[in-house]
PDB file of C-alpha atoms in Angstrom:
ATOM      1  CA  UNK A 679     -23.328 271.470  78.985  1.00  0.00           C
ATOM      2  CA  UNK A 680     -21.752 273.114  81.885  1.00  0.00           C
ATOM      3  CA  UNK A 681     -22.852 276.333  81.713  1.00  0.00           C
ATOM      4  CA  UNK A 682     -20.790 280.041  83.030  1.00  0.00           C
ATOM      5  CA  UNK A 683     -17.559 278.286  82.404  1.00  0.00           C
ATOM      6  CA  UNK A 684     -14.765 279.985  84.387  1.00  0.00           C
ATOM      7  CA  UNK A 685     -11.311 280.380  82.301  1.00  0.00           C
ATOM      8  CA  UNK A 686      -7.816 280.032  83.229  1.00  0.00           C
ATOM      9  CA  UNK A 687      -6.162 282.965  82.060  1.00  0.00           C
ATOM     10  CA  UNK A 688      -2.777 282.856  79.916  1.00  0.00           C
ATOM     11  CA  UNK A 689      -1.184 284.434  82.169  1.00  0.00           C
ATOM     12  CA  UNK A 690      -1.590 281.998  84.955  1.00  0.00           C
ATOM     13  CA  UNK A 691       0.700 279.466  86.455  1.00  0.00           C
ATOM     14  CA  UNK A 692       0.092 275.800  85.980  1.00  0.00           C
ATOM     15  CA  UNK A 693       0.041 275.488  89.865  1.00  0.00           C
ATOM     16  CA  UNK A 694      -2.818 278.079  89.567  1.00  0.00           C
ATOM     17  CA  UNK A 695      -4.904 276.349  86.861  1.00  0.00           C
ATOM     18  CA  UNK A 696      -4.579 272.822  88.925  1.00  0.00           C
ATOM     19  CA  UNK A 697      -5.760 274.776  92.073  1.00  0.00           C
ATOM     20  CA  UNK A 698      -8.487 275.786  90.187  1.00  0.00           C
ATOM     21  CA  UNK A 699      -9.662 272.279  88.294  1.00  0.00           C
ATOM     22  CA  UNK A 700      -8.936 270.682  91.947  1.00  0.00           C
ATOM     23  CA  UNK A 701     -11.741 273.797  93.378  1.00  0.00           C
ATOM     24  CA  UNK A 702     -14.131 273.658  90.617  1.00  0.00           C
ATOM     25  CA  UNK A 703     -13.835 269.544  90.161  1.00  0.00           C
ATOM     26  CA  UNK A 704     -13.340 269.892  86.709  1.00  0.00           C
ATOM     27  CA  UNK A 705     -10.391 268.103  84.610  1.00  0.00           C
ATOM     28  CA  UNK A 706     -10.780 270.367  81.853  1.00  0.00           C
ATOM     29  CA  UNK A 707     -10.403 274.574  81.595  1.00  0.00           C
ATOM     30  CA  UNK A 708     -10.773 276.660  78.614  1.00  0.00           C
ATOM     31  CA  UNK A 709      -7.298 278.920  78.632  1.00  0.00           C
ATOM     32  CA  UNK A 710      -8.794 282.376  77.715  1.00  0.00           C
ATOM     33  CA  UNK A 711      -7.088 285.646  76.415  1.00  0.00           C
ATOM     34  CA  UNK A 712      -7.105 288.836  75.720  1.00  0.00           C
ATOM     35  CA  UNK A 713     -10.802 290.240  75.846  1.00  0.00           C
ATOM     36  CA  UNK A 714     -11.366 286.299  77.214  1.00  0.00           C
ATOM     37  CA  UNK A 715     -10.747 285.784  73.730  1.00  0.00           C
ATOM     38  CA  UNK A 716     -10.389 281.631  73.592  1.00  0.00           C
ATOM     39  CA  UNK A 717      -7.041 280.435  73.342  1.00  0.00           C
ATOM     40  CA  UNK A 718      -7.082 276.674  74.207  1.00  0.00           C
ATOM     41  CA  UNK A 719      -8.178 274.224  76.558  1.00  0.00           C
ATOM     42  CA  UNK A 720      -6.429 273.289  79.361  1.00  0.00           C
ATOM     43  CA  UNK A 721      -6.640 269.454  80.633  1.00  0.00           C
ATOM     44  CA  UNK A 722      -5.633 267.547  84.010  1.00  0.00           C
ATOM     45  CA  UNK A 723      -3.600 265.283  81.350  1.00  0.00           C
ATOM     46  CA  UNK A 724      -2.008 268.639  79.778  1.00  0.00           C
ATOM     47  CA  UNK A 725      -0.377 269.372  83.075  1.00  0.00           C
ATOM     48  CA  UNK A 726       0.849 265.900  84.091  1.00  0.00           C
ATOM     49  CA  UNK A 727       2.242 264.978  80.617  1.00  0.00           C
ATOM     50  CA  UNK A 728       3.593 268.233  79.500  1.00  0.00           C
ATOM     51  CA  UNK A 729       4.654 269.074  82.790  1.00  0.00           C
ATOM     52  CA  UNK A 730       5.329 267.114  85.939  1.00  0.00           C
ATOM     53  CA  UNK A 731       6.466 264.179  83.790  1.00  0.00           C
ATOM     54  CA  UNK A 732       9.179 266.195  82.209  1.00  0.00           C
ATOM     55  CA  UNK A 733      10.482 267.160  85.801  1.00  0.00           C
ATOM     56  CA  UNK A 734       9.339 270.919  85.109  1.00  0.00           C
ATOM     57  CA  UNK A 735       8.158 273.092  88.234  1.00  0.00           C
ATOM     58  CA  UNK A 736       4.211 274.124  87.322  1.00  0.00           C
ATOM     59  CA  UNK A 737       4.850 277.258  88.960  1.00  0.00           C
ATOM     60  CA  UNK A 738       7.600 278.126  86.494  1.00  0.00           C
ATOM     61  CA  UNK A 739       4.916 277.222  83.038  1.00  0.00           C
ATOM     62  CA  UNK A 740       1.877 279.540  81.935  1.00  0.00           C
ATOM     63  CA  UNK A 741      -1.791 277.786  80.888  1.00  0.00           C
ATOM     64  CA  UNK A 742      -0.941 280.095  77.687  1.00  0.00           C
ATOM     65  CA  UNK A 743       2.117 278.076  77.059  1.00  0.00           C
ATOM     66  CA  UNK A 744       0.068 274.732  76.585  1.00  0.00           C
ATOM     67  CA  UNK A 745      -2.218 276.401  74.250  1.00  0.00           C
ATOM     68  CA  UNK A 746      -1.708 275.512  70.788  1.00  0.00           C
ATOM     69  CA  UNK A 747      -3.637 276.526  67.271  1.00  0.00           C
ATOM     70  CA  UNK A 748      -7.190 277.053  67.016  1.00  0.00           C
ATOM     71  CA  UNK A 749      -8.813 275.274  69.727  1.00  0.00           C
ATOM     72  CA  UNK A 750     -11.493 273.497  68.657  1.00  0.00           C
ATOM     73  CA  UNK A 751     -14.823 274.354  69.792  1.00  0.00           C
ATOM     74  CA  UNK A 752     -18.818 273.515  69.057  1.00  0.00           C
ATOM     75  CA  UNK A 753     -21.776 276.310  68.648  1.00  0.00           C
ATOM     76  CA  UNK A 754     -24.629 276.648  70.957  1.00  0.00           C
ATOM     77  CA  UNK A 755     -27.051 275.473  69.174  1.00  0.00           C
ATOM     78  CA  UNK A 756     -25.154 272.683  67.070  1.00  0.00           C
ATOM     79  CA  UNK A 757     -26.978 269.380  67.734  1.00  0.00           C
ATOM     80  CA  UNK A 758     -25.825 266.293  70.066  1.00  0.00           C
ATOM     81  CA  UNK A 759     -24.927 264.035  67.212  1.00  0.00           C
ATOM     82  CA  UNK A 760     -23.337 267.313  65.847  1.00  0.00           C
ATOM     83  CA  UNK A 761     -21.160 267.669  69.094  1.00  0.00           C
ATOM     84  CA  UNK A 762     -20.036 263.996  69.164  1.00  0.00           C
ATOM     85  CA  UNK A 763     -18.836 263.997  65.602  1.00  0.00           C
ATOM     86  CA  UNK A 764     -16.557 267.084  66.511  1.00  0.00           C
ATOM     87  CA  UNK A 765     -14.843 264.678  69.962  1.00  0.00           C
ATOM     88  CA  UNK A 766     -15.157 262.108  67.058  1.00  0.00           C
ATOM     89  CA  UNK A 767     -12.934 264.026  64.422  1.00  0.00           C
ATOM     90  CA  UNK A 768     -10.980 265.843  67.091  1.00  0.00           C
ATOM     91  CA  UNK A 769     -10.425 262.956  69.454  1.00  0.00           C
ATOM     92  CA  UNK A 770     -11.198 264.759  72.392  1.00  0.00           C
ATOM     93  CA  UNK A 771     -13.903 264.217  75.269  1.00  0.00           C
ATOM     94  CA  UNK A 772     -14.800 267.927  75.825  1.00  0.00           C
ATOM     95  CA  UNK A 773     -15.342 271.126  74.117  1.00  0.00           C
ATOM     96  CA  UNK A 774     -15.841 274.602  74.619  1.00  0.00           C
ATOM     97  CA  UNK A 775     -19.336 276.256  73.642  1.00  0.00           C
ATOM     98  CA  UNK A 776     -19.339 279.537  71.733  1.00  0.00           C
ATOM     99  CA  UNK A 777     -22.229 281.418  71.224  1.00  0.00           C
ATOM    100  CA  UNK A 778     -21.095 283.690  67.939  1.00  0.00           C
ATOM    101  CA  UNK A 779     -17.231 284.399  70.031  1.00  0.00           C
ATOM    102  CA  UNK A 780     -18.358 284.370  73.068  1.00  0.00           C
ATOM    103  CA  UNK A 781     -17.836 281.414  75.469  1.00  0.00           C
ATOM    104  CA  UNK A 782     -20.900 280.610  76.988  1.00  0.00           C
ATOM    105  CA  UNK A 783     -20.129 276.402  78.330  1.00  0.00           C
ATOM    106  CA  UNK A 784     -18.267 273.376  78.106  1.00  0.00           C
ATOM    107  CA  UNK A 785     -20.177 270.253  77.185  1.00  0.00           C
ATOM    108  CA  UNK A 786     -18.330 266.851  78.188  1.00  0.00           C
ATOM    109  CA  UNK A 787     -19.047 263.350  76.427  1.00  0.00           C
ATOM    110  CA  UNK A 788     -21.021 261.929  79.525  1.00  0.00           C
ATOM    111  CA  UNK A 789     -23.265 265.506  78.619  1.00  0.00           C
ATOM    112  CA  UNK A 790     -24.072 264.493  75.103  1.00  0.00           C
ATOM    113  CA  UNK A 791     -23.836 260.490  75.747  1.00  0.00           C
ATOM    114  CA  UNK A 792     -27.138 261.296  78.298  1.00  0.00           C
ATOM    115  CA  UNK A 793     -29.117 262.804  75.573  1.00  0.00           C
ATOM    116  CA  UNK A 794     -28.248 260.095  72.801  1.00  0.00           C
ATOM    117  CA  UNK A 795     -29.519 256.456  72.037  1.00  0.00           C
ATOM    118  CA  UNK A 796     -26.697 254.083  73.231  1.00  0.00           C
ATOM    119  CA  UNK A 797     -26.004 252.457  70.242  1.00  0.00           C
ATOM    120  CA  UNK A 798     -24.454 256.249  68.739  1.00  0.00           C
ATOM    121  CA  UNK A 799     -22.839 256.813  72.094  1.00  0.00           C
ATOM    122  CA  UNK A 800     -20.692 253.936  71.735  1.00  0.00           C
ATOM    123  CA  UNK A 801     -20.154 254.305  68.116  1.00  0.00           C
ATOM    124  CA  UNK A 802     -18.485 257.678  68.551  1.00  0.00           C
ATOM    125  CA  UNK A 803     -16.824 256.610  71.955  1.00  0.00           C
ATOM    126  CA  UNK A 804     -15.016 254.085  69.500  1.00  0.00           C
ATOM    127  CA  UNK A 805     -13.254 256.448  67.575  1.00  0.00           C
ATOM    128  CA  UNK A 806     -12.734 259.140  70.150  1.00  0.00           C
ATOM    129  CA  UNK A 807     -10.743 256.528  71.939  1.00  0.00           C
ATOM    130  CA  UNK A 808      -8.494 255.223  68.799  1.00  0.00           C
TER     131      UNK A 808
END
């Protein structure tokens, strides 16, 4: 897990949150809130599919814009195998840690795929990838 995750607010520009990826070498930022309440996560894809494909200016579209429903999210202290059957289900390669609501991480497959046997790993790498 990366730990002290910073958030792109809701409020921010698209321009903004790629500045920010592109400073923190991440392809991947929670979108936080009110009270940094969790609203979504915000990928590198997100912007170029959403966005620059459809010929619309990222400094005209919020990070709060591209977040949609409950984002989906793993506990603290859920286990590895735990955390790759939520990418697994979810079909995504990274997830925000809460500790009870409060953001405390975001944990990547290469995070998880480093603590598990290989056999697992590619299992679940399988089916996030359908």
């Amino acid at each position: 897990m990366t730990p002290d995750t910073q958030c792109v607010s809701v409020h921010e520009t698209l321009t903004a949150a790629a500045k920010m990826m592109r400073d923190l070498d991440v392809g991947a930022l929670p979108i936080c809130g009110e009270h940094d309440k969790l609203a979504g996560v915000l990928t590198d894809r997100d912007i170029v599919v959403a966005c620059v494909a459809e010929d619309i200016n990222p400094v005209t579209v919020l990070a709060g814009d591209l977040a949609r429903g409950k984002p989906v999210t793993i506990g603290a202290d859920d286990s590895a195998e735990e955390t790759l059957r939520t990418m697994a289900r979810h079909q995504v390669r990274r997830l925000p840690v809460i500790d009870g609501h409060r953001l405390v991480g975001m944990v990547a497959q290469a995070d998880v795929a480093r603590e598990l046997p290989e056999d697992v790993v590619g299992a679940v790498l399988r089916e996030v990838s359908e």
